[in-house]
Coordinates of C-alpha atoms and ligand atoms in Angstrom, one line a residue:
X1 CA 31.6 -38.8 40.7
X2 CA 33.1 -35.7 41.9
X3 CA 35.5 -36.4 44.8
X4 CA 34.8 -33.0 46.3
X5 CA 31.0 -33.4 46.2
X6 CA 30.8 -32.4 49.8
X7 CA 32.4 -29.1 49.0
X8 CA 30.1 -28.2 46.1
X9 CA 27.7 -25.3 46.7
X10 CA 24.5 -25.0 44.8
X11 CA 22.1 -22.1 44.4
X12 CA 19.7 -20.2 42.1
X13 CA 20.8 -17.1 40.3
X14 CA 19.4 -14.2 42.3
X15 CA 18.3 -11.1 40.5
X16 CA 17.9 -7.7 42.2
X17 CA 14.9 -5.7 41.2
X18 CA 17.1 -2.5 41.1
X19 CA 19.0 -4.2 38.3
X20 CA 16.1 -5.6 36.5
X21 CA 14.0 -2.4 36.5
X22 CA 16.1 -0.3 34.1
X23 CA 16.2 -3.3 31.8
X24 CA 12.5 -3.6 31.8
X25 CA 12.2 0.1 31.1
X26 CA 14.4 -0.1 28.2
X27 CA 13.9 -3.5 26.6
X28 CA 10.6 -5.1 27.6
X29 CA 8.9 -3.9 24.5
X30 CA 10.4 -2.3 21.5
X31 CA 7.4 0.0 21.3
X32 CA 6.6 2.0 24.4
X33 CA 3.0 2.5 23.4
X34 CA 2.4 -1.2 24.2
X35 CA 2.2 -0.5 27.9
X36 CA -1.4 0.7 27.6
X37 CA -2.3 -2.5 25.8
X38 CA -0.8 -4.5 28.6
X39 CA -2.5 -2.6 31.4
X40 CA -5.9 -2.6 29.7
X41 CA -5.4 -6.3 28.9
X42 CA -4.9 -7.0 32.6
X43 CA -8.1 -5.1 33.4
X44 CA -9.9 -7.1 30.7
X45 CA -8.5 -10.3 32.1
X46 CA -9.6 -9.4 35.6
X47 CA -13.2 -9.0 34.3
X48 CA -13.0 -12.2 32.2
X49 CA -11.8 -14.1 35.3
X50 CA -14.7 -12.7 37.4
X51 CA -17.2 -13.7 34.7
X52 CA -15.7 -17.2 34.7
X53 CA -16.2 -17.5 38.5
X54 CA -19.8 -16.5 38.0
X55 CA -20.2 -19.0 35.2
X56 CA -18.8 -21.7 37.3
X57 CA -21.3 -20.8 40.1
X58 CA -18.5 -19.9 42.5
X59 CA -20.1 -16.5 42.9
X60 CA -23.4 -14.9 42.0
X61 CA -22.7 -12.4 39.2
X62 CA -26.4 -11.3 38.8
X63 CA -26.8 -8.8 36.1
X64 CA -23.6 -6.9 36.7
X65 CA -22.2 -4.8 33.9
X66 CA -18.5 -4.8 33.5
X67 CA -16.3 -2.1 32.1
X68 CA -12.8 -0.5 32.0
X69 CA -12.2 3.2 32.3
X70 CA -9.1 4.8 31.0
X71 CA -8.8 8.2 32.6
X72 CA -6.3 10.9 31.6
X73 CA -5.7 13.6 34.1
X74 CA -3.0 15.7 32.4
X75 CA -3.1 18.4 35.1
X76 CA -2.2 15.7 37.7
X77 CA 0.2 14.1 35.3
X78 CA -1.5 10.7 35.6
X79 CA -3.1 8.1 33.3
X80 CA -5.1 5.4 35.1
X81 CA -6.9 2.3 34.1
X82 CA -9.7 1.1 36.3
X83 CA -11.7 -2.1 36.1
X84 CA -14.5 -3.7 38.1
X85 CA -13.0 -7.2 37.7
X86 CA -11.8 -9.8 40.1
X87 CA -9.5 -7.5 42.1
X88 CA -6.7 -8.7 44.3
X89 CA -6.2 -9.4 48.0
X90 CA -3.1 -8.2 49.7
X91 CA -1.6 -11.7 49.3
X92 CA -2.4 -11.8 45.6
X93 CA -0.9 -8.4 45.2
X94 CA 2.3 -9.5 46.9
X95 CA 2.4 -12.6 44.9
X96 CA 1.5 -11.4 41.4
X97 CA 2.5 -7.7 41.3
X98 CA 5.5 -7.7 43.7
X99 CA 7.2 -10.6 42.2
X100 CA 8.2 -10.2 38.6
X101 CA 7.4 -13.0 36.2
X102 CA 4.9 -14.7 38.3
X103 CA 1.8 -14.6 36.2
X104 CA -1.5 -14.7 38.0
X105 CA -3.1 -15.7 34.7
X106 CA -1.1 -18.9 34.6
X107 CA -2.1 -19.7 38.2
X108 CA -5.8 -18.9 37.5
X109 CA -5.8 -21.1 34.5
X110 CA -4.3 -24.0 36.4
X111 CA -6.8 -23.6 39.2
X112 CA -10.0 -23.2 37.3
X113 CA -9.3 -25.2 34.2
X114 CA -12.3 -27.4 33.6
X115 CA -12.3 -30.8 31.9
X116 CA -12.4 -29.2 28.5
X117 CA -9.4 -27.1 29.3
X118 CA -11.7 -24.1 28.9
X119 CA -10.4 -21.8 31.6
X120 CA -7.8 -20.4 29.3
X121 CA -10.4 -19.3 26.9
X122 CA -10.2 -15.6 26.5
X123 CA -7.5 -14.9 29.1
X124 CA -4.8 -12.8 27.7
X125 CA -1.9 -12.7 30.3
X126 CA 1.0 -15.1 29.9
X127 CA 4.3 -14.0 31.1
X128 CA 3.8 -12.1 34.2
X129 CA 5.7 -9.1 32.8
X130 CA 3.0 -7.0 31.2
X131 CA 2.2 -5.0 34.3
X132 CA 5.8 -3.7 34.6
X133 CA 5.6 -2.2 31.1
X134 CA 3.8 0.7 33.0
X135 CA 7.2 1.6 34.3
X136 CA 8.4 2.3 30.7
X137 CA 6.5 5.6 30.9
X138 CA 6.0 6.2 34.6
X139 CA 8.1 7.2 37.5
X140 CA 5.6 5.9 40.0
X141 CA 2.7 3.5 39.7
X142 CA 0.0 3.0 42.2
X143 CA -2.5 0.2 42.5
X144 CA -5.7 0.4 44.5
X145 CA -7.5 -2.9 44.5
X146 CA -10.3 -4.7 46.2
X147 CA -10.8 -8.4 45.7
X148 CA -14.2 -9.9 44.9
X149 CA -13.8 -11.8 48.2
X150 CA -14.4 -10.1 51.6
X151 CA -10.7 -9.2 51.9
X152 CA -10.0 -5.6 52.6
X153 CA -8.9 -3.2 49.9
X154 CA -5.2 -2.6 49.4
X155 CA -3.1 0.3 48.3
X156 CA 0.3 -0.2 46.7
X157 CA 2.8 2.3 45.4
X158 CA 6.1 1.7 43.7
X159 CA 8.7 4.1 42.4
X160 CA 10.9 3.6 39.3
X161 CA 13.6 1.9 41.3
X162 CA 11.3 -0.9 42.3
X163 CA 10.8 0.3 45.9
X164 CA 7.2 -0.1 47.0
X165 CA 4.9 0.3 50.0
X166 CA 1.6 -1.4 50.7
X167 CA -1.1 -0.1 53.0
X168 CA -4.8 -0.5 53.6
X169 CA -7.1 1.4 51.3
X170 CA -10.6 2.9 51.7
X171 CA -11.8 1.6 48.3
X172 CA -15.2 0.0 48.7
X173 CA -15.9 -1.1 45.1
X174 CA -14.6 -4.4 43.8
X175 CA -11.9 -4.1 41.1
X176 CA -8.5 -2.5 40.4
X177 CA -7.2 0.9 39.5
X178 CA -3.7 1.3 38.2
X179 CA -2.5 4.9 38.3
X180 CA 0.5 5.7 36.3
X181 CA 2.4 8.9 37.1
X182 CA 3.8 9.7 33.7
X183 CA 7.5 10.5 33.9
X184 CA 8.9 13.9 33.0
X185 CA 10.4 12.8 29.7
X186 CA 7.3 10.8 28.6
X187 CA 4.9 13.7 28.6
X188 CA 3.4 12.7 25.2
X189 CA 1.4 10.1 27.1
X190 CA -0.5 13.0 28.7
X191 CA -2.0 14.0 25.4
X192 CA -5.6 12.9 24.9
X193 CA -5.2 12.4 21.1
X194 CA -2.2 10.2 21.7
X195 CA -4.1 8.0 24.2
X196 CA -7.1 7.8 21.9
X197 CA -4.9 6.7 19.0
X198 CA -3.3 4.0 21.2
X199 CA -6.6 2.7 22.4
X200 CA -7.9 2.7 18.8
X201 CA -4.8 0.7 17.7
X202 CA -4.5 -1.8 20.4
X203 CA -7.9 -2.0 22.1
X204 CA -10.5 -1.5 19.4
X205 CA -11.8 -5.1 19.7
X206 CA -11.1 -6.0 23.3
X207 CA -13.9 -8.1 24.8
X208 CA -14.9 -5.6 27.6
X209 CA -16.4 -2.1 27.2
X210 CA -13.6 0.5 27.4
X211 CA -14.4 4.1 28.2
X212 CA -12.0 7.0 27.8
X213 CA -12.3 10.0 30.1
X214 CA -10.3 13.1 29.5
X215 CA -10.5 15.0 32.8
X216 CA -9.6 18.3 31.0
X217 CA -12.6 18.0 28.7
X218 CA -16.1 19.3 29.7
X219 CA -18.6 16.7 29.1
X220 CA -22.3 17.6 29.0
X221 CA -24.5 15.8 31.5
X222 CA -26.9 14.4 28.9
X223 CA -24.3 12.8 26.8
X224 CA -24.2 9.1 27.3
X225 CA -20.6 7.9 27.2
X226 CA -19.8 5.5 24.3
X227 CA -17.2 2.8 24.6
X228 CA -14.2 3.3 22.4
X229 CA -14.2 -0.4 21.4
X230 CA -16.4 -3.0 19.7
X231 CA -16.3 -5.9 22.1
X232 CA -17.9 -8.4 19.6
X233 CA -15.9 -7.9 16.4
X234 CA -17.3 -9.5 13.3
X235 CA -14.7 -12.2 13.1
X236 CA -16.0 -13.7 16.3
X237 CA -19.4 -14.3 14.8
X238 CA -20.3 -17.5 12.9
X239 CA -19.9 -16.8 9.1
X240 CA -23.5 -17.8 8.4
X241 CA -24.7 -15.1 10.9
X242 CA -22.9 -12.3 9.1
X243 CA -24.3 -10.3 6.3
X244 CA -22.5 -8.9 3.3
X245 CA -23.3 -5.4 4.6
X246 CA -21.6 -6.2 7.9
X247 CA -18.5 -7.5 6.2
X248 CA -18.2 -4.3 4.1
X249 CA -18.8 -2.0 7.0
X250 CA -16.2 -3.8 9.1
X251 CA -13.7 -3.4 6.2
X252 CA -14.4 0.3 5.9
X253 CA -14.1 0.9 9.6
X254 CA -10.9 -1.1 10.2
X255 CA -9.0 -0.2 7.0
X256 CA -10.6 3.2 6.3
X257 CA -10.8 2.1 2.7
X258 CA -13.9 3.5 1.0
X259 CA -13.4 1.3 -2.1
X260 CA -15.5 -1.8 -1.6
X261 CA -13.4 -5.0 -1.2
X262 CA -13.7 -7.5 -4.0
X263 CA -14.6 -10.4 -1.7
X264 CA -13.8 -11.7 1.6
X265 CA -12.9 -15.0 3.3
X266 CA -14.1 -15.6 6.8
X267 CA -12.0 -18.2 8.6
X268 CA -13.4 -19.9 11.6
X269 CA -11.1 -22.7 12.5
X270 CA -12.0 -24.5 15.7
X271 CA -10.5 -27.8 16.4
X272 CA -7.6 -28.7 16.2
X273 CA -6.5 -25.3 15.0
X274 CA -8.0 -22.5 17.0
X275 CA -8.1 -19.2 15.1
X276 CA -10.5 -16.9 13.4
X277 CA -10.2 -14.1 11.0
X278 CA -11.6 -12.3 7.9
X279 CA -9.4 -11.6 4.9
X280 CA -10.4 -9.2 2.2
X281 CA -9.2 -8.9 -1.4
X282 CA -9.0 -5.1 -1.7
X283 CA -9.8 -3.3 -4.9
X284 CA -6.9 -1.4 -6.3
X285 CA -7.5 2.2 -7.1
X286 CA -5.5 2.0 -10.3
X287 CA -3.0 -0.3 -11.8
X288 CA -0.1 1.9 -10.6
X289 CA -1.0 1.6 -7.0
X290 CA 1.5 -0.5 -5.1
X291 CA -0.1 -3.6 -3.8
X292 CA 0.3 -3.2 -0.1
X293 CA -2.2 -4.8 2.2
X294 CA -2.5 -4.9 5.9
X295 CA -3.2 -8.0 7.9
X296 CA -3.7 -7.2 11.5
X297 CA -2.9 -9.9 14.0
X298 CA -4.9 -10.2 17.3
X299 CA -4.6 -12.3 20.3
X300 CA -7.9 -12.8 22.0
X301 CA -9.2 -9.6 20.5
X302 CA -6.0 -7.7 21.6
X303 CA -4.1 -6.2 18.8
X304 CA -0.5 -7.6 18.5
X305 CA 1.0 -6.4 15.2
X306 CA 0.6 -5.9 11.5
X307 CA 1.8 -8.1 8.8
X308 CA 3.5 -10.9 10.7
X309 CA 4.8 -13.0 7.8
X310 CA 5.3 -16.0 10.0
X311 CA 1.6 -16.2 10.5
X312 CA 0.4 -15.3 7.0
X313 CA 2.7 -15.9 4.1
X314 CA 4.4 -12.8 2.8
X315 CA 2.7 -13.1 -0.6
X316 CA -0.7 -12.9 1.0
X317 CA 0.1 -9.7 2.8
X318 CA -1.3 -8.0 -0.2
X319 CA -4.6 -8.8 1.3
X320 CA -6.3 -6.8 4.1
X321 CA -7.7 -8.4 7.1
X322 CA -7.8 -9.4 10.7
X323 CA -6.6 -12.7 12.3
X324 CA -7.2 -13.7 15.8
X325 CA -4.8 -16.4 17.0
X326 CA -5.5 -17.1 20.6
X327 CA -2.8 -19.7 20.9
X328 CA -0.1 -17.2 20.1
X329 CA 1.8 -15.7 23.0
X330 CA 1.3 -11.9 23.1
X331 CA 4.9 -10.9 23.0
X332 CA 7.1 -13.4 21.2
X333 CA 10.2 -13.2 19.2
X334 CA 10.3 -13.8 15.5
X335 CA 12.6 -16.7 15.8
X336 CA 10.1 -18.4 18.1
X337 CA 7.3 -17.9 15.6
X338 CA 9.3 -19.4 12.8
X339 CA 9.7 -22.7 14.7
X340 CA 6.2 -22.8 16.3
X341 CA 4.0 -25.5 14.8
X342 CA 0.8 -23.7 15.6
X343 CA 2.0 -20.8 13.6
X344 CA 3.0 -22.8 10.6
X345 CA -0.3 -24.7 10.7
X346 CA -2.2 -21.4 10.9
X347 CA -0.3 -20.2 7.9
X348 CA -0.9 -23.3 5.9
X349 CA -4.6 -23.2 6.7
X350 CA -4.9 -19.6 5.5
X351 CA -3.3 -20.5 2.2
X352 CA -5.7 -23.3 1.8
X353 CA -8.7 -21.2 2.6
X354 CA -7.7 -18.4 0.2
X355 CA -7.1 -20.9 -2.6
X356 CA -10.3 -22.8 -1.9
X357 CA -12.3 -19.6 -2.0
X358 CA -10.8 -18.7 -5.4
X359 CA -11.6 -22.1 -6.9
X360 CA -15.2 -21.9 -5.4
X361 CA -15.7 -18.5 -6.9
X362 CA -14.4 -19.6 -10.3
X363 CA -16.6 -22.7 -10.3
X364 CA -19.8 -21.3 -8.8
X365 CA -19.8 -17.6 -9.6
X366 CA -18.0 -17.4 -12.9
X367 CA -19.5 -14.1 -14.0
X368 CA -18.5 -12.3 -10.8
X369 CA -15.2 -14.0 -10.8
X370 CA -14.6 -12.8 -14.4
X371 CA -15.5 -9.3 -13.4
X372 CA -12.9 -9.1 -10.6
X373 CA -10.3 -11.1 -12.4
X374 CA -8.3 -8.2 -13.5
X375 CA -8.0 -6.9 -10.0
X376 CA -7.1 -10.2 -8.4
X377 CA -4.9 -11.6 -11.2
X378 CA -1.7 -9.9 -9.9
X379 CA -2.3 -11.3 -6.4
X380 CA -2.8 -14.8 -7.8
X381 CA 0.1 -14.7 -10.2
X382 CA 2.5 -13.3 -7.6
X383 CA 1.3 -15.8 -5.0
X384 CA 1.6 -18.7 -7.4
X385 CA 5.1 -17.7 -8.3
X386 CA 6.1 -17.6 -4.7
X387 CA 4.5 -20.8 -3.6
X388 CA 4.0 -23.9 -5.7
X389 CA 1.5 -25.2 -3.2
X390 CA -0.7 -22.1 -3.8
X391 CA -0.3 -22.6 -7.5
X392 CA -1.3 -26.2 -7.3
X393 CA -4.4 -25.4 -5.4
X394 CA -5.5 -22.5 -7.6
X395 CA -4.4 -23.6 -11.1
X396 CA -8.0 -24.6 -12.1
X397 CA -9.1 -21.0 -11.3
X398 CA -6.6 -19.2 -13.6
X399 CA -8.4 -17.1 -16.2
X400 CA -7.1 -15.7 -19.4
X401 CA -8.5 -12.4 -20.6
X402 CA -8.9 -12.6 -24.4
X403 CA -8.6 -9.9 -27.0
X404 CA -12.3 -10.2 -27.7
X405 CA -13.1 -9.2 -24.1
X406 CA -14.2 -12.6 -22.9
X407 CA -12.4 -14.6 -20.2
X408 CA -11.8 -18.3 -20.1
X409 CA -9.9 -20.6 -17.8
X410 CA -6.5 -21.7 -18.9
X411 CA -7.9 -25.3 -19.1
X412 CA -10.8 -24.2 -21.3
X413 CA -8.4 -22.4 -23.6
X414 CA -6.1 -25.4 -23.9
X415 CA -9.1 -27.6 -24.6
X416 CA -10.3 -25.4 -27.4
X417 CA -6.8 -25.1 -28.8
X418 CA -6.4 -28.9 -29.2
X419 CA -7.6 -28.8 -32.8
X420 CA -5.7 -25.9 -34.3
X421 CA -2.8 -25.1 -32.0
X422 CA -2.5 -27.8 -29.4
X423 CA -0.7 -26.7 -26.2
X424 CA 0.1 -23.3 -27.7
X425 CA -1.3 -20.2 -26.0
X426 CA -1.1 -17.2 -28.3
X427 CA -0.9 -13.9 -26.5
X428 CA -0.5 -10.2 -27.1
X429 CA 1.1 -7.7 -24.9
X430 CA -0.4 -4.7 -26.7
X431 CA -3.6 -5.1 -28.5
X432 CA -3.3 -2.0 -30.6
X433 CA 0.3 -2.4 -31.7
X434 CA 0.0 -6.1 -32.4
X435 CA -3.4 -5.7 -34.1
X436 CA -2.2 -7.1 -37.5
X437 CA -1.0 -10.4 -36.0
X438 CA -4.1 -10.7 -33.7
X439 CA -6.6 -10.2 -36.5
X440 CA -4.9 -12.9 -38.7
X441 CA -5.2 -15.3 -35.8
X442 CA -8.7 -14.3 -34.9
X443 CA -9.8 -14.7 -38.5
X444 CA -8.9 -18.4 -38.2
X445 CA -10.8 -18.8 -34.9
X446 CA -7.7 -18.7 -32.8
X447 CA -8.2 -17.0 -29.5
X448 CA -5.5 -14.6 -28.3
X449 CA -4.9 -13.9 -24.6
X450 CA -3.9 -10.5 -23.4
X451 CA -0.9 -10.4 -21.1
X452 CA -0.5 -6.8 -20.6
X453 CA 1.4 -6.5 -17.3
X454 CA 5.0 -7.4 -16.9
X455 CA 4.0 -9.9 -14.2
X456 CA 1.6 -11.6 -16.7
X457 CA 4.5 -12.7 -18.9
X458 CA 6.7 -13.7 -15.9
X459 CA 3.8 -15.8 -14.8
X460 CA 3.5 -17.4 -18.2
X461 CA 7.1 -18.4 -18.0
X462 CA 6.4 -20.0 -14.7
X463 CA 3.4 -21.8 -16.1
X464 CA 5.6 -23.3 -18.8
X465 CA 7.9 -24.7 -16.2
X466 CA 5.0 -26.5 -14.5
X467 CA 3.1 -27.5 -17.6
X468 CA 6.0 -28.6 -19.7
X469 CA 3.9 -29.3 -22.8
X470 CA 2.4 -25.9 -22.9
X471 CA 4.1 -23.0 -24.7
X472 CA 3.1 -19.3 -24.6
X473 CA 3.8 -17.6 -27.8
X474 CA 3.4 -13.9 -28.4
X475 CA 1.4 -13.3 -31.6
X476 CA 4.5 -12.1 -33.4
X477 CA 6.6 -15.1 -32.4
X478 CA 5.7 -17.4 -35.3
X479 CA 3.2 -17.8 -38.1
X480 CA 0.6 -20.2 -36.8
X481 CA -0.1 -23.1 -39.1
X482 CA -3.8 -22.1 -39.2
X483 CA -3.1 -18.8 -40.9
X484 CA -1.0 -20.4 -43.6
X485 CA -2.6 -21.0 -47.0
X486 CA -2.2 -23.8 -49.5
X487 CA -0.1 -23.5 -52.6
X488 CA 3.5 -23.5 -53.7
X489 CA 6.1 -21.5 -51.9
X490 CA 8.4 -19.6 -54.2
X491 CA 11.7 -18.8 -52.6
X492 CA 12.8 -16.2 -55.1
X493 CA 16.5 -15.5 -54.6
X494 CA 16.0 -12.0 -56.0
X495 CA 13.3 -11.1 -53.5
X496 CA 15.3 -12.7 -50.7
X497 CA 18.4 -10.7 -51.5
X498 CA 16.3 -7.5 -51.8
X499 CA 14.8 -7.9 -48.3
X500 CA 18.0 -9.2 -46.8
X501 CA 19.6 -6.0 -48.0
X502 CA 17.0 -3.6 -46.5
X503 CA 16.5 -5.5 -43.3
X504 CA 20.2 -5.7 -42.6
X505 CA 22.1 -8.1 -40.5
X506 CA 20.4 -10.3 -37.9
X507 CA 17.2 -10.6 -39.8
X508 CA 16.6 -13.9 -41.6
X509 CA 14.4 -13.7 -44.7
X510 CA 11.9 -16.6 -45.2
X511 CA 9.0 -17.3 -47.5
X512 CA 5.6 -18.6 -46.6
X513 CA 2.1 -18.4 -47.9
X514 CA -0.7 -16.8 -45.7
X515 CA -4.4 -17.1 -46.2
X516 CA -4.6 -13.3 -45.9
X517 CA -3.1 -12.0 -49.1
X518 CA -3.3 -8.4 -48.1
X519 CA -0.2 -8.7 -45.8
X520 CA 3.0 -8.7 -47.9
X521 CA 5.3 -9.6 -45.0
X522 CA 5.4 -10.2 -41.3
X523 CA 8.2 -9.9 -38.8
X524 CA 8.6 -12.6 -36.3
X525 CA 10.7 -12.4 -33.3
X526 CA 11.7 -15.6 -31.5
X527 CA 9.9 -16.0 -28.2
X528 CA 13.0 -17.2 -26.4
X529 CA 15.3 -14.4 -27.5
X530 CA 12.6 -11.7 -26.9
X531 CA 11.9 -13.0 -23.4
X532 CA 15.6 -13.1 -22.7
X533 CA 15.8 -9.5 -23.7
X534 CA 12.8 -8.5 -21.7
X535 CA 14.3 -10.3 -18.7
X536 CA 17.5 -8.4 -19.0
X537 CA 15.7 -5.2 -19.3
X538 CA 13.6 -6.0 -16.3
X539 CA 16.6 -6.7 -14.2
X540 CA 18.2 -3.6 -15.5
X541 CA 21.1 -5.2 -17.1
X542 CA 22.9 -2.6 -19.0
X543 CA 23.2 -4.1 -22.4
X544 CA 19.6 -5.5 -22.4
X545 CA 18.6 -3.3 -25.2
X546 CA 21.4 -4.5 -27.5
X547 CA 20.8 -8.2 -26.8
X548 CA 20.5 -9.7 -30.2
X549 CA 16.9 -10.8 -30.8
X550 CA 16.4 -13.4 -33.5
X551 CA 14.0 -12.0 -36.0
X552 CA 12.7 -13.4 -39.2
X553 CA 11.0 -11.5 -42.0
X554 CA 8.4 -13.8 -43.5
X555 CA 7.5 -12.9 -47.1
X556 CA 4.0 -13.8 -48.1
X557 CA 3.9 -15.5 -51.5
X558 CA 0.1 -15.0 -51.6
X559 CA 0.6 -11.2 -51.6
X560 CA 0.0 -9.5 -55.0
X561 CA 2.3 -6.8 -53.8
X562 CA 5.2 -9.2 -53.5
X563 CA 4.4 -10.5 -57.0
X564 CA 4.5 -7.0 -58.3
X565 CA 7.7 -6.4 -56.5
X566 CA 9.3 -9.3 -58.2
X567 CA 8.5 -7.8 -61.6
X568 CA 9.7 -4.3 -60.6
X569 CA 12.9 -5.7 -59.3
X570 CA 13.7 -6.8 -62.8
X571 CA 12.8 -3.6 -64.5
X572 CA 13.5 -0.9 -61.9
X573 CA 15.8 -2.3 -59.2
X574 CA 16.1 1.0 -57.4
X575 CA 12.4 1.5 -57.0
X576 CA 12.1 -2.2 -56.0
X577 CA 14.6 -1.5 -53.2
X578 CA 12.6 1.5 -51.9
X579 CA 9.3 -0.6 -51.9
X580 CA 11.0 -3.5 -50.1
X581 CA 12.4 -1.1 -47.6
X582 CA 9.0 0.4 -47.0
X583 CA 7.4 -3.0 -46.6
X584 CA 10.0 -4.0 -44.1
X585 CA 9.4 -0.8 -42.1
X586 CA 5.7 -1.3 -42.0
X587 CA 6.2 -4.9 -40.8
X588 CA 8.6 -3.5 -38.1
X589 CA 6.0 -0.9 -37.1
X590 CA 3.4 -3.4 -36.3
X591 CA 5.9 -5.4 -34.2
X592 CA 7.4 -2.8 -32.0
X593 CA 7.2 0.9 -31.0
X594 CA 9.4 3.1 -33.2
X595 CA 12.0 5.3 -31.7
X596 CA 11.6 9.0 -32.7
X597 CA 14.4 8.6 -35.3
X598 CA 12.8 5.6 -36.8
X599 CA 9.4 7.3 -36.9
X600 CA 10.9 10.4 -38.6
X601 CA 12.6 8.3 -41.2
X602 CA 9.4 6.3 -41.8
X603 CA 7.4 9.4 -42.3
X604 CA 10.0 10.8 -44.7
X605 CA 9.9 7.6 -46.7
X606 CA 6.1 7.8 -46.8
X607 CA 6.1 11.3 -48.2
X608 CA 8.8 10.5 -50.8
X609 CA 6.7 7.6 -52.0
X610 CA 3.7 9.9 -52.3
X611 CA 5.7 12.1 -54.5
X612 CA 6.3 9.3 -56.9
X613 CA 2.6 8.4 -57.2
Ligands
ADP1 P1 0.3 -11.4 33.0 O1 -0.9 -10.5 32.7 O2 1.0 -11.8 31.8 O3 -0.1 -12.6 33.8 P2 1.2 -9.1 34.4 O4 2.6 -8.7 34.9 O5 0.6 -8.2 33.5 O6 1.3 -10.6 33.9 O7 0.3 -9.2 35.7 C1 0.6 -10.1 36.8 C2 -0.6 -10.6 37.5 O8 -1.1 -9.5 38.3 C3 -1.8 -10.9 36.6 O9 -1.7 -12.2 36.1 C4 -2.9 -10.8 37.6 O10 -3.0 -11.9 38.4 C5 -2.5 -9.6 38.4 N1 -3.1 -8.4 37.9 C6 -2.6 -7.5 37.1 N2 -3.5 -6.5 36.8 C7 -4.6 -6.9 37.4 C8 -5.9 -6.3 37.5 N3 -6.3 -5.2 36.9 N4 -6.9 -6.9 38.3 C9 -6.6 -8.1 38.9 N5 -5.4 -8.7 38.8 C10 -4.4 -8.1 38.1

């Protein structure tokens, strides 16, 4: 116990508005444009509150129509937002507007919360700061308001230093007008196109009709004004009430993407997680297009931001879509989001929904799934590499595109492989270049998968880590048992020496017997060393190209050409050497792309051989 307790003074930190105002102006929101969202959200809240009072029977709403008008008067230098919502009495204005950080929304919720906790439903305000964002762009803000009660209308005017005056107003209509006198250095907010763009970005789906009036524009009498927003966006409807056409139209309108999306996922989570949204798998224009999606985050139909990776995992940001998370505070810090359990649950739910949809498509609509596979494969592969949980959920929906054009699931492939090449997945990265190897495998009924994109092979490496029994082998990595023929293997020292000489160091010469006698030799490159080299090249490691790859030249004992070569080597050793060198080059040609020097040399050899014919 403090002996001097009697001398201790206590108090609350007091803050002067004149100090706080410049801070608000500068720091309240990183993006100034947001002020319009805040003021229009307040107007929308005011209408939502009034509707709620009608719904609760506290007042008779009759068949009132509610709307917000955003009016730009560039000649007068003002931008105003007017609503016919709940309005404020002088006391309310004093309480909610004149004292910063006293949110009327919170008070309203407390007062009118019904048993189900429903009062909060649809009300946007939270912090009691939004209104002041108007000072980020204004040097004076006026409020003219009339409460839905009998209380008289009030006029309030406040300058940029926070000095205000209040007086009686003549206003007869219920509702509030906020008139912002745009500051000298913020003139861009007096441009109609700027305001239109801001309304489009932030207010497109707000739940009350919003009209934009540009006073400098002549409007013909017979033109009925159209709201700038769609107050019932598709995501708010129940999925079974939405048509395919509506989903496509919504996509086109929101993302201005005229390519049809591949498919969509409508999330409508009620209890215990409250959020809704529609996610689309976009169609890529071409394989070179960078995969960059756009997931727009809304809070009760008010736009918050794009691509918030705390809410949707970064690897799903390749998708395009909208998410409405009403439990999310409008203006929150990233670090807050990272630790918020609602946010992490939403994120996990999205992952589950996307994965479930893929599996459902694969199981129930295989043909369609097969058709879109090539477009969605990079998404799925990337997502699986980033998140094991996503992989676990979608692994049954992984397809392999085969060289014969068909598509099978990885499970189906492995099932079929059991007999001839258990747990081995043969693949090609270039069907034309590797045609020799592919045709030998196909002749034996072995299916070959096409892994043409760099991500495909990286994904295969990941699959091997998760399915430890399974091995992905490029067609030129080994000679499959199935293509081997019966019969004795003659390891002729002479032939071995001949090929060892022409192939040079680093190439091992081996003998085998293939069913296909027309192929004299095949070059195999060890899967591990080739992948290592590819990886080094991928990560741009300098000496990647010179990384030693272990290659083996397999001589086919069944080949009559080899048999002939053996005879020639005894009678005409020089000629035999030229033939061996040519065979080696042909086998090299079907394994990799020739450099220009290699190609020129090969052509020269070909012509020289023709001369001898
Ligand atoms: P928040 O909206 O986060 O509660 P604001 O600073 O934006 O905080 O607004 C403070 C309060 O002022 C609101 O909660 C509301 O009670 C009142 N208010 C603001 N704008 C309006 C309006 N257009 N109509 C009625 N009340 C309003």
